XYZ file of C-alpha atoms in Angstrom:
265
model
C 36.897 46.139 64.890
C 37.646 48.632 67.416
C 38.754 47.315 70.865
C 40.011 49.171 74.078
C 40.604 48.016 77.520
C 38.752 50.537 79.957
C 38.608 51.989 83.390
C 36.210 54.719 83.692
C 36.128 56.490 87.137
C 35.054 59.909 88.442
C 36.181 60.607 92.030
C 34.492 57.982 93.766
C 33.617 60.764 97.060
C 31.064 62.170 95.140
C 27.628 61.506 96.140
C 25.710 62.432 92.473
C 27.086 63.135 89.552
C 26.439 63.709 85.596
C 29.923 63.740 83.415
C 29.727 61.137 81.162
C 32.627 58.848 79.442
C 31.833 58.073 75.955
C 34.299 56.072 73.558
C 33.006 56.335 70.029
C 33.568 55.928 66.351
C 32.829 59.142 63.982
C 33.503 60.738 60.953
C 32.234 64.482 62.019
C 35.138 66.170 61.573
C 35.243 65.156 58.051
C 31.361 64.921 57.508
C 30.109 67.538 59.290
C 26.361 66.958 58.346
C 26.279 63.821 56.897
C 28.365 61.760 59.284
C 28.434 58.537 60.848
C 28.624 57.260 64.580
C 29.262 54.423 66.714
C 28.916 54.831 70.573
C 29.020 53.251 73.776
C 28.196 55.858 76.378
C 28.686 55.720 80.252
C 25.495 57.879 81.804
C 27.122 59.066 85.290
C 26.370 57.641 88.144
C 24.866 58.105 91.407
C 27.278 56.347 94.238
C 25.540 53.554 95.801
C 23.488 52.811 92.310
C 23.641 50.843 89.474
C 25.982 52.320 86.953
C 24.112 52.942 83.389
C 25.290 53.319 80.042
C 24.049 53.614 76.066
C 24.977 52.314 72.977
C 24.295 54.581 69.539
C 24.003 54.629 65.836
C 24.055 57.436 63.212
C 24.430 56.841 59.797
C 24.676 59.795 57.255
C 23.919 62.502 59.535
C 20.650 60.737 60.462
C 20.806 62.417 63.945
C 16.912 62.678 63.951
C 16.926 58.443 64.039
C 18.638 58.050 67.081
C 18.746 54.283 67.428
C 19.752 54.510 71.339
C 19.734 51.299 74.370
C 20.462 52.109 77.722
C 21.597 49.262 80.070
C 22.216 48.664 83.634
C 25.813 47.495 84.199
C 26.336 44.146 85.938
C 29.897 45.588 87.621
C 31.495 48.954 88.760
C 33.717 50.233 85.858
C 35.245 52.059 88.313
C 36.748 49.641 89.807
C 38.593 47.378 87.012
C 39.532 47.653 83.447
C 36.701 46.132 80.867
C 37.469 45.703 77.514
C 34.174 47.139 75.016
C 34.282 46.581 71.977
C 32.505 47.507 68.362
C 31.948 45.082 65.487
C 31.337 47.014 62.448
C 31.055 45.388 59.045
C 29.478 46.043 55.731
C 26.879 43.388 57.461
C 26.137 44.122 60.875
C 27.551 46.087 63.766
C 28.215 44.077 67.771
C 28.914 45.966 71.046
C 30.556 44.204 72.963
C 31.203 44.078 77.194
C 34.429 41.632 77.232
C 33.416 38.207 75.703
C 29.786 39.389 75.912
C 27.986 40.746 72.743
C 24.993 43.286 73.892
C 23.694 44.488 71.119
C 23.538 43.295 67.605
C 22.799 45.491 64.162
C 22.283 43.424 60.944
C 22.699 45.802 58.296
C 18.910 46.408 56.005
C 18.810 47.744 52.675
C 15.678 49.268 53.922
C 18.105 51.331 56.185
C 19.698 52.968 53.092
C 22.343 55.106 54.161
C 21.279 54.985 57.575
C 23.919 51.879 58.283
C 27.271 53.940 58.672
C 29.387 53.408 55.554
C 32.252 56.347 55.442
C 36.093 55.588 56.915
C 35.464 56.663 60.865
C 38.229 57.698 63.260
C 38.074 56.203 67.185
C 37.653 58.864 69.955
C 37.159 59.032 73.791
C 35.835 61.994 75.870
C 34.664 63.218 79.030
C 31.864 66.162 78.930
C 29.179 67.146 80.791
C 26.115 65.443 79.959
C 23.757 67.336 82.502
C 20.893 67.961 80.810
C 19.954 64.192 80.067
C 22.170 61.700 80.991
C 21.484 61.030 84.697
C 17.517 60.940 85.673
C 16.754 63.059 82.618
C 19.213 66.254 84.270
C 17.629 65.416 87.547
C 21.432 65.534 89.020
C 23.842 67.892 87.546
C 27.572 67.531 86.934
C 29.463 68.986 90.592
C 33.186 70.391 89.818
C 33.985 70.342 93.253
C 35.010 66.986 92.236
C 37.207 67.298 89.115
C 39.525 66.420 87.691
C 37.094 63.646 85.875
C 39.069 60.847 84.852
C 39.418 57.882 82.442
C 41.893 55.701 81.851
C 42.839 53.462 78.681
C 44.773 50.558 77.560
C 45.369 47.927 74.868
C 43.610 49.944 72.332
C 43.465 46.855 69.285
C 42.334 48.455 65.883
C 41.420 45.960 63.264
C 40.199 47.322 59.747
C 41.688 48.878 56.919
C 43.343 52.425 57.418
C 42.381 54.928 54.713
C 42.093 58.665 54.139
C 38.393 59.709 54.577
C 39.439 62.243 51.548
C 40.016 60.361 48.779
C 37.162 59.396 47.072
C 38.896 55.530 45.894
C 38.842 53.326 48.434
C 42.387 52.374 49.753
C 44.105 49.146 47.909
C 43.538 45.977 49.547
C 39.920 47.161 51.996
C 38.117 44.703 50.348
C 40.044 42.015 51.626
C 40.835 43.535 55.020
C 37.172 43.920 54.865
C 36.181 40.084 53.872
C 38.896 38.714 56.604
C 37.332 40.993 59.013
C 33.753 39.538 58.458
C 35.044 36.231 58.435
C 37.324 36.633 61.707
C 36.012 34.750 64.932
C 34.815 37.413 67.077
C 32.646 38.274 64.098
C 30.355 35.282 64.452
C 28.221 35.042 67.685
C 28.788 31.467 69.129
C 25.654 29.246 70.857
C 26.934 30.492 74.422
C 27.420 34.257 73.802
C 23.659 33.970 72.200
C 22.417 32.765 75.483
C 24.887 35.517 77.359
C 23.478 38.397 75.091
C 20.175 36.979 75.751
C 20.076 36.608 79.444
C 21.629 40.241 79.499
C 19.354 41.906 77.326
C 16.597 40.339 79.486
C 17.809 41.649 82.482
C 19.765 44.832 81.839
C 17.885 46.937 79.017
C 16.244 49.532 80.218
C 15.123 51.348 77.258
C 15.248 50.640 73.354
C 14.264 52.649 70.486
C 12.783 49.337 68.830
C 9.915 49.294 71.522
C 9.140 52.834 71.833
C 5.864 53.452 69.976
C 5.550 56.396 70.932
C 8.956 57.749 69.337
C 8.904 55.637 66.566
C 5.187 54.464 65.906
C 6.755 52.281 62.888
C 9.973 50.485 64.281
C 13.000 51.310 62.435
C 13.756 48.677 59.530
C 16.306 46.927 61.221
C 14.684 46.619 64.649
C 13.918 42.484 65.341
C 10.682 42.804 67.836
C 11.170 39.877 70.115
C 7.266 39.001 71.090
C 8.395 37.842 74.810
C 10.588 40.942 75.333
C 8.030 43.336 73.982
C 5.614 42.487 77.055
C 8.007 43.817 79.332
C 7.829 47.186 77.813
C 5.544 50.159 77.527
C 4.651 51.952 74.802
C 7.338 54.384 75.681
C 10.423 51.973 75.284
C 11.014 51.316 78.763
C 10.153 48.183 81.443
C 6.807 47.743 82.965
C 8.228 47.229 85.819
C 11.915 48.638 87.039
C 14.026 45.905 88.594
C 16.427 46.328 91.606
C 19.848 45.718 90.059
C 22.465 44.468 92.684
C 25.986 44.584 92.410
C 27.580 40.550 91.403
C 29.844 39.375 93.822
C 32.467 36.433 94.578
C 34.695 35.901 96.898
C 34.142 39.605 97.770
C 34.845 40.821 94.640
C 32.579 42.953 92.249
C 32.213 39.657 89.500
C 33.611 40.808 85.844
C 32.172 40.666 83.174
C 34.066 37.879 81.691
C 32.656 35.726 84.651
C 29.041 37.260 83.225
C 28.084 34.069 81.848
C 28.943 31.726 85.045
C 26.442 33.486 87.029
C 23.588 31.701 88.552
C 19.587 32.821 88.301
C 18.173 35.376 89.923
Protein backbone atom coordinates (compact mmCIF):
# COMPACT_ATOMS: atom_id res chain seq x y z
CA UNK A 1 0.00 0.00 0.00
CA UNK A 2 1.48 3.13 -1.06
CA UNK A 3 0.00 6.35 0.46
CA UNK A 4 1.07 10.11 0.16
CA UNK A 5 -0.58 13.23 1.18
CA UNK A 6 -0.53 15.68 -1.94
CA UNK A 7 -0.64 19.22 -3.11
CA UNK A 8 -0.05 19.57 -6.69
CA UNK A 9 0.12 23.21 -8.00
CA UNK A 10 1.66 24.97 -11.01
CA UNK A 11 1.66 28.79 -10.72
CA UNK A 12 -1.85 29.43 -10.51
CA UNK A 13 -1.33 32.97 -13.07
CA UNK A 14 -1.10 30.88 -15.85
CA UNK A 15 -3.89 30.86 -18.19
CA UNK A 16 -3.09 27.16 -20.10
CA UNK A 17 -0.83 24.89 -19.32
CA UNK A 18 0.53 21.13 -20.00
CA UNK A 19 3.25 19.90 -17.18
CA UNK A 20 1.91 17.13 -15.63
CA UNK A 21 2.40 15.66 -11.86
CA UNK A 22 2.50 12.00 -11.84
CA UNK A 23 3.18 9.86 -8.56
CA UNK A 24 3.79 6.28 -9.58
CA UNK A 25 5.00 2.85 -8.72
CA UNK A 26 7.77 1.17 -11.17
CA UNK A 27 10.34 -1.16 -11.48
CA UNK A 28 12.09 0.41 -14.83
CA UNK A 29 15.17 1.05 -13.57
CA UNK A 30 15.61 -2.48 -12.70
CA UNK A 31 13.39 -3.96 -15.58
CA UNK A 32 14.07 -1.97 -18.26
CA UNK A 33 11.80 -3.88 -20.81
CA UNK A 34 9.86 -5.98 -18.88
CA UNK A 35 8.72 -3.71 -16.07
CA UNK A 36 5.82 -2.96 -14.11
CA UNK A 37 3.75 0.32 -13.34
CA UNK A 38 1.29 1.83 -11.19
CA UNK A 39 0.14 5.49 -11.89
CA UNK A 40 -2.03 8.17 -10.98
CA UNK A 41 -1.39 11.04 -13.36
CA UNK A 42 -2.47 14.78 -13.07
CA UNK A 43 -3.17 15.99 -16.98
CA UNK A 44 -2.48 19.94 -16.59
CA UNK A 45 -4.92 22.13 -16.43
CA UNK A 46 -6.49 24.96 -18.05
CA UNK A 47 -7.36 27.80 -15.20
CA UNK A 48 -10.96 28.23 -14.92
CA UNK A 49 -11.56 24.27 -15.92
CA UNK A 50 -12.03 21.18 -14.45
CA UNK A 51 -8.76 19.69 -13.41
CA UNK A 52 -8.20 16.03 -15.10
CA UNK A 53 -6.15 13.23 -14.25
CA UNK A 54 -5.34 9.25 -15.22
CA UNK A 55 -4.79 6.25 -13.55
CA UNK A 56 -2.35 3.37 -15.32
CA UNK A 57 -1.28 -0.19 -15.41
CA UNK A 58 1.72 -2.01 -16.98
CA UNK A 59 2.60 -5.28 -16.16
CA UNK A 60 5.79 -6.95 -17.67
CA UNK A 61 6.66 -4.35 -20.04
CA UNK A 62 3.16 -4.65 -21.57
CA UNK A 63 3.38 -0.94 -22.64
CA UNK A 64 1.35 -1.79 -25.86
CA UNK A 65 -1.86 -2.67 -23.25
CA UNK A 66 -2.17 0.51 -21.80
CA UNK A 67 -5.06 0.00 -19.41
CA UNK A 68 -5.58 3.98 -18.94
CA UNK A 69 -9.00 6.10 -17.11
CA UNK A 70 -9.07 9.63 -17.19
CA UNK A 71 -11.33 11.46 -14.65
CA UNK A 72 -12.59 14.83 -13.96
CA UNK A 73 -11.59 15.94 -10.44
CA UNK A 74 -14.39 16.94 -8.05
CA UNK A 75 -11.81 19.70 -6.21
CA UNK A 76 -8.73 21.92 -7.08
CA UNK A 77 -5.56 20.00 -5.99
CA UNK A 78 -4.11 23.09 -6.02
CA UNK A 79 -5.56 24.30 -3.42
CA UNK A 80 -5.30 21.58 -0.45
CA UNK A 81 -3.39 18.49 0.29
CA UNK A 82 -5.32 15.04 -0.88
CA UNK A 83 -4.11 11.96 0.14
CA UNK A 84 -4.10 9.15 -3.22
CA UNK A 85 -3.47 6.18 -2.65
CA UNK A 86 -2.61 2.56 -4.46
CA UNK A 87 -3.82 -0.84 -3.27
CA UNK A 88 -1.72 -3.41 -4.80
CA UNK A 89 -2.00 -7.07 -3.86
CA UNK A 90 -1.33 -10.42 -5.35
CA UNK A 91 -5.38 -10.00 -5.84
CA UNK A 92 -6.36 -6.79 -7.03
CA UNK A 93 -5.01 -3.27 -7.27
CA UNK A 94 -7.45 0.21 -5.69
CA UNK A 95 -6.69 3.90 -6.45
CA UNK A 96 -7.71 5.69 -4.17
CA UNK A 97 -8.81 9.81 -3.77
CA UNK A 98 -8.82 10.04 0.27
CA UNK A 99 -11.48 7.57 1.65
CA UNK A 100 -12.74 7.19 -1.94
CA UNK A 101 -11.71 4.08 -4.05
CA UNK A 102 -11.88 5.05 -8.02
CA UNK A 103 -10.81 2.40 -9.65
CA UNK A 104 -10.66 -1.23 -8.88
CA UNK A 105 -8.30 -4.15 -10.65
CA UNK A 106 -9.11 -7.79 -9.64
CA UNK A 107 -6.22 -9.64 -10.65
CA UNK A 108 -7.18 -12.56 -13.90
CA UNK A 109 -5.15 -15.42 -14.65
CA UNK A 110 -6.19 -14.63 -18.11
CA UNK A 111 -3.99 -11.45 -17.58
CA UNK A 112 -0.84 -13.62 -17.19
CA UNK A 113 1.94 -11.50 -16.48
CA UNK A 114 0.13 -8.55 -17.39
CA UNK A 115 -0.94 -7.97 -13.44
CA UNK A 116 2.40 -6.34 -12.09
CA UNK A 117 4.23 -8.91 -9.95
CA UNK A 118 8.11 -7.67 -9.51
CA UNK A 119 9.26 -5.55 -6.09
CA UNK A 120 8.42 -1.72 -7.42
CA UNK A 121 10.00 1.43 -6.00
CA UNK A 122 7.51 4.76 -5.38
CA UNK A 123 8.37 7.88 -7.48
CA UNK A 124 6.97 11.43 -8.15
CA UNK A 125 7.77 13.76 -11.11
CA UNK A 126 6.99 16.75 -12.93
CA UNK A 127 7.64 16.68 -16.94
CA UNK A 128 6.24 18.03 -19.74
CA UNK A 129 3.48 16.13 -21.06
CA UNK A 130 2.73 18.41 -24.20
CA UNK A 131 2.12 16.28 -26.76
CA UNK A 132 -1.02 14.50 -25.14
CA UNK A 133 -1.93 15.32 -21.91
CA UNK A 134 -4.03 18.50 -22.20
CA UNK A 135 -6.68 18.47 -25.31
CA UNK A 136 -4.53 15.89 -27.08
CA UNK A 137 -1.25 18.76 -27.19
CA UNK A 138 -3.86 21.29 -28.07
CA UNK A 139 -2.07 23.61 -25.22
CA UNK A 140 1.56 23.32 -24.71
CA UNK A 141 3.62 23.54 -21.53
CA UNK A 142 4.60 27.77 -21.10
CA UNK A 143 8.04 28.24 -19.00
CA UNK A 144 7.34 31.66 -18.50
CA UNK A 145 5.73 30.17 -15.58
CA UNK A 146 8.23 27.81 -13.91
CA UNK A 147 9.36 26.81 -11.48
CA UNK A 148 6.47 23.89 -11.60
CA UNK A 149 5.83 22.74 -8.27
CA UNK A 150 4.58 19.87 -6.06
CA UNK A 151 4.54 19.39 -2.74
CA UNK A 152 4.42 16.10 -0.47
CA UNK A 153 3.70 14.83 2.89
CA UNK A 154 2.94 11.83 5.10
CA UNK A 155 4.28 9.48 2.59
CA UNK A 156 2.86 5.86 4.52
CA UNK A 157 4.53 2.75 2.80
CA UNK A 158 2.98 -0.51 3.74
CA UNK A 159 4.45 -3.81 2.10
CA UNK A 160 7.40 -5.77 2.45
CA UNK A 161 10.85 -4.10 1.54
CA UNK A 162 13.07 -6.30 -0.63
CA UNK A 163 15.91 -6.05 -3.14
CA UNK A 164 14.44 -6.27 -6.71
CA UNK A 165 17.93 -8.30 -7.31
CA UNK A 166 17.74 -11.21 -5.57
CA UNK A 167 15.94 -13.72 -7.14
CA UNK A 168 14.40 -15.31 -3.34
CA UNK A 169 11.88 -13.43 -2.14
CA UNK A 170 12.76 -11.57 1.17
CA UNK A 171 11.91 -13.65 4.60
CA UNK A 172 8.67 -12.97 6.03
CA UNK A 173 6.69 -11.23 2.34
CA UNK A 174 4.35 -13.78 2.51
CA UNK A 175 3.01 -12.73 5.62
CA UNK A 176 3.50 -8.99 5.15
CA UNK A 177 1.75 -9.91 2.04
CA UNK A 178 -1.38 -11.96 3.67
CA UNK A 179 -1.76 -9.06 6.53
CA UNK A 180 -1.72 -6.63 3.78
CA UNK A 181 -4.68 -8.33 1.89
CA UNK A 182 -6.42 -8.81 4.94
CA UNK A 183 -5.88 -5.09 6.34
CA UNK A 184 -9.10 -2.78 6.32
CA UNK A 185 -8.48 -0.43 3.64
CA UNK A 186 -8.10 -3.55 1.54
CA UNK A 187 -11.77 -4.45 1.56
CA UNK A 188 -14.23 -1.95 -0.12
CA UNK A 189 -17.07 -1.27 2.47
CA UNK A 190 -21.09 -0.89 1.29
CA UNK A 191 -20.58 3.06 1.37
CA UNK A 192 -17.27 3.46 -0.54
CA UNK A 193 -19.11 1.00 -3.25
CA UNK A 194 -21.80 3.53 -3.63
CA UNK A 195 -18.92 6.51 -3.47
CA UNK A 196 -16.82 4.70 -6.25
CA UNK A 197 -19.99 4.22 -8.01
CA UNK A 198 -21.53 7.60 -8.03
CA UNK A 199 -17.92 8.85 -9.05
CA UNK A 200 -17.26 6.65 -11.76
CA UNK A 201 -20.72 7.68 -13.06
CA UNK A 202 -20.01 11.09 -13.05
CA UNK A 203 -16.29 11.68 -13.45
CA UNK A 204 -14.86 9.05 -16.09
CA UNK A 205 -14.23 10.40 -19.04
CA UNK A 206 -12.54 7.76 -20.90
CA UNK A 207 -11.73 3.94 -20.19
CA UNK A 208 -9.85 1.46 -22.07
CA UNK A 209 -12.65 -1.22 -21.11
CA UNK A 210 -15.19 0.64 -23.47
CA UNK A 211 -13.07 1.57 -26.27
CA UNK A 212 -13.87 -0.82 -29.14
CA UNK A 213 -12.14 0.69 -31.25
CA UNK A 214 -8.66 0.30 -29.33
CA UNK A 215 -9.38 -2.82 -27.94
CA UNK A 216 -12.17 -4.59 -30.11
CA UNK A 217 -11.94 -7.57 -27.39
CA UNK A 218 -11.91 -5.91 -23.82
CA UNK A 219 -8.95 -6.75 -21.86
CA UNK A 220 -9.56 -9.92 -19.51
CA UNK A 221 -9.97 -8.13 -16.51
CA UNK A 222 -12.25 -5.34 -17.75
CA UNK A 223 -16.03 -5.82 -15.84
CA UNK A 224 -18.45 -4.15 -18.70
CA UNK A 225 -21.12 -2.55 -16.61
CA UNK A 226 -24.32 -2.75 -19.19
CA UNK A 227 -25.76 0.76 -17.76
CA UNK A 228 -22.34 2.48 -17.97
CA UNK A 229 -21.56 1.15 -21.39
CA UNK A 230 -24.58 3.29 -22.91
CA UNK A 231 -22.95 6.31 -21.95
CA UNK A 232 -20.02 5.61 -24.10
CA UNK A 233 -18.99 5.48 -27.71
CA UNK A 234 -17.27 3.11 -29.39
CA UNK A 235 -14.19 5.13 -28.82
CA UNK A 236 -14.11 4.93 -24.89
CA UNK A 237 -15.40 8.20 -24.18
CA UNK A 238 -19.12 9.81 -23.05
CA UNK A 239 -21.86 10.36 -25.48
CA UNK A 240 -22.37 13.27 -24.18
CA UNK A 241 -19.60 15.62 -22.20
CA UNK A 242 -20.96 16.95 -18.93
CA UNK A 243 -20.25 20.46 -17.44
CA UNK A 244 -18.25 19.66 -14.31
CA UNK A 245 -18.55 22.47 -11.60
CA UNK A 246 -16.36 23.07 -8.89
CA UNK A 247 -18.16 21.56 -5.10
CA UNK A 248 -18.54 24.11 -2.71
CA UNK A 249 -19.51 24.77 1.13
CA UNK A 250 -19.39 27.36 3.10
CA UNK A 251 -17.20 28.90 0.35
CA UNK A 252 -14.86 26.39 0.29
CA UNK A 253 -13.77 24.09 -2.69
CA UNK A 254 -15.57 20.65 -0.82
CA UNK A 255 -12.71 17.79 -0.26
CA UNK A 256 -12.77 14.90 -1.19
CA UNK A 257 -13.31 13.30 2.09
CA UNK A 258 -16.70 15.27 2.17
CA UNK A 259 -17.15 13.43 -1.55
CA UNK A 260 -19.65 11.17 -0.27
CA UNK A 261 -21.96 13.85 1.70
CA UNK A 262 -22.71 15.54 -1.45
CA UNK A 263 -26.18 15.90 -2.66
CA UNK A 264 -27.54 14.98 -6.48
CA UNK A 265 -26.95 16.77 -9.25
Amino acid sequence: MASSVLKSSCHRTTQQESSSRFTYTTNGDMFRKTHDELDFEFLGNIRGKAWRFQTNMYGNGSTNRGREERYYLWFDPSKEFHRYSILWTTKNIIFYIDDVPIREMVRNDEMGADFPSKPMGLYATIWDASDWATSGGKYRANYKYAPFVAEFTDLILHGCATDPLEEVVATGCAERNDQLASADFATITPKQKLAMKKFRSRYVYYSYCYDTVRYPVPPPECVVDPVMRQQFKETGRPKFERRHRKFKQRGQVMSARNYGDQNNE
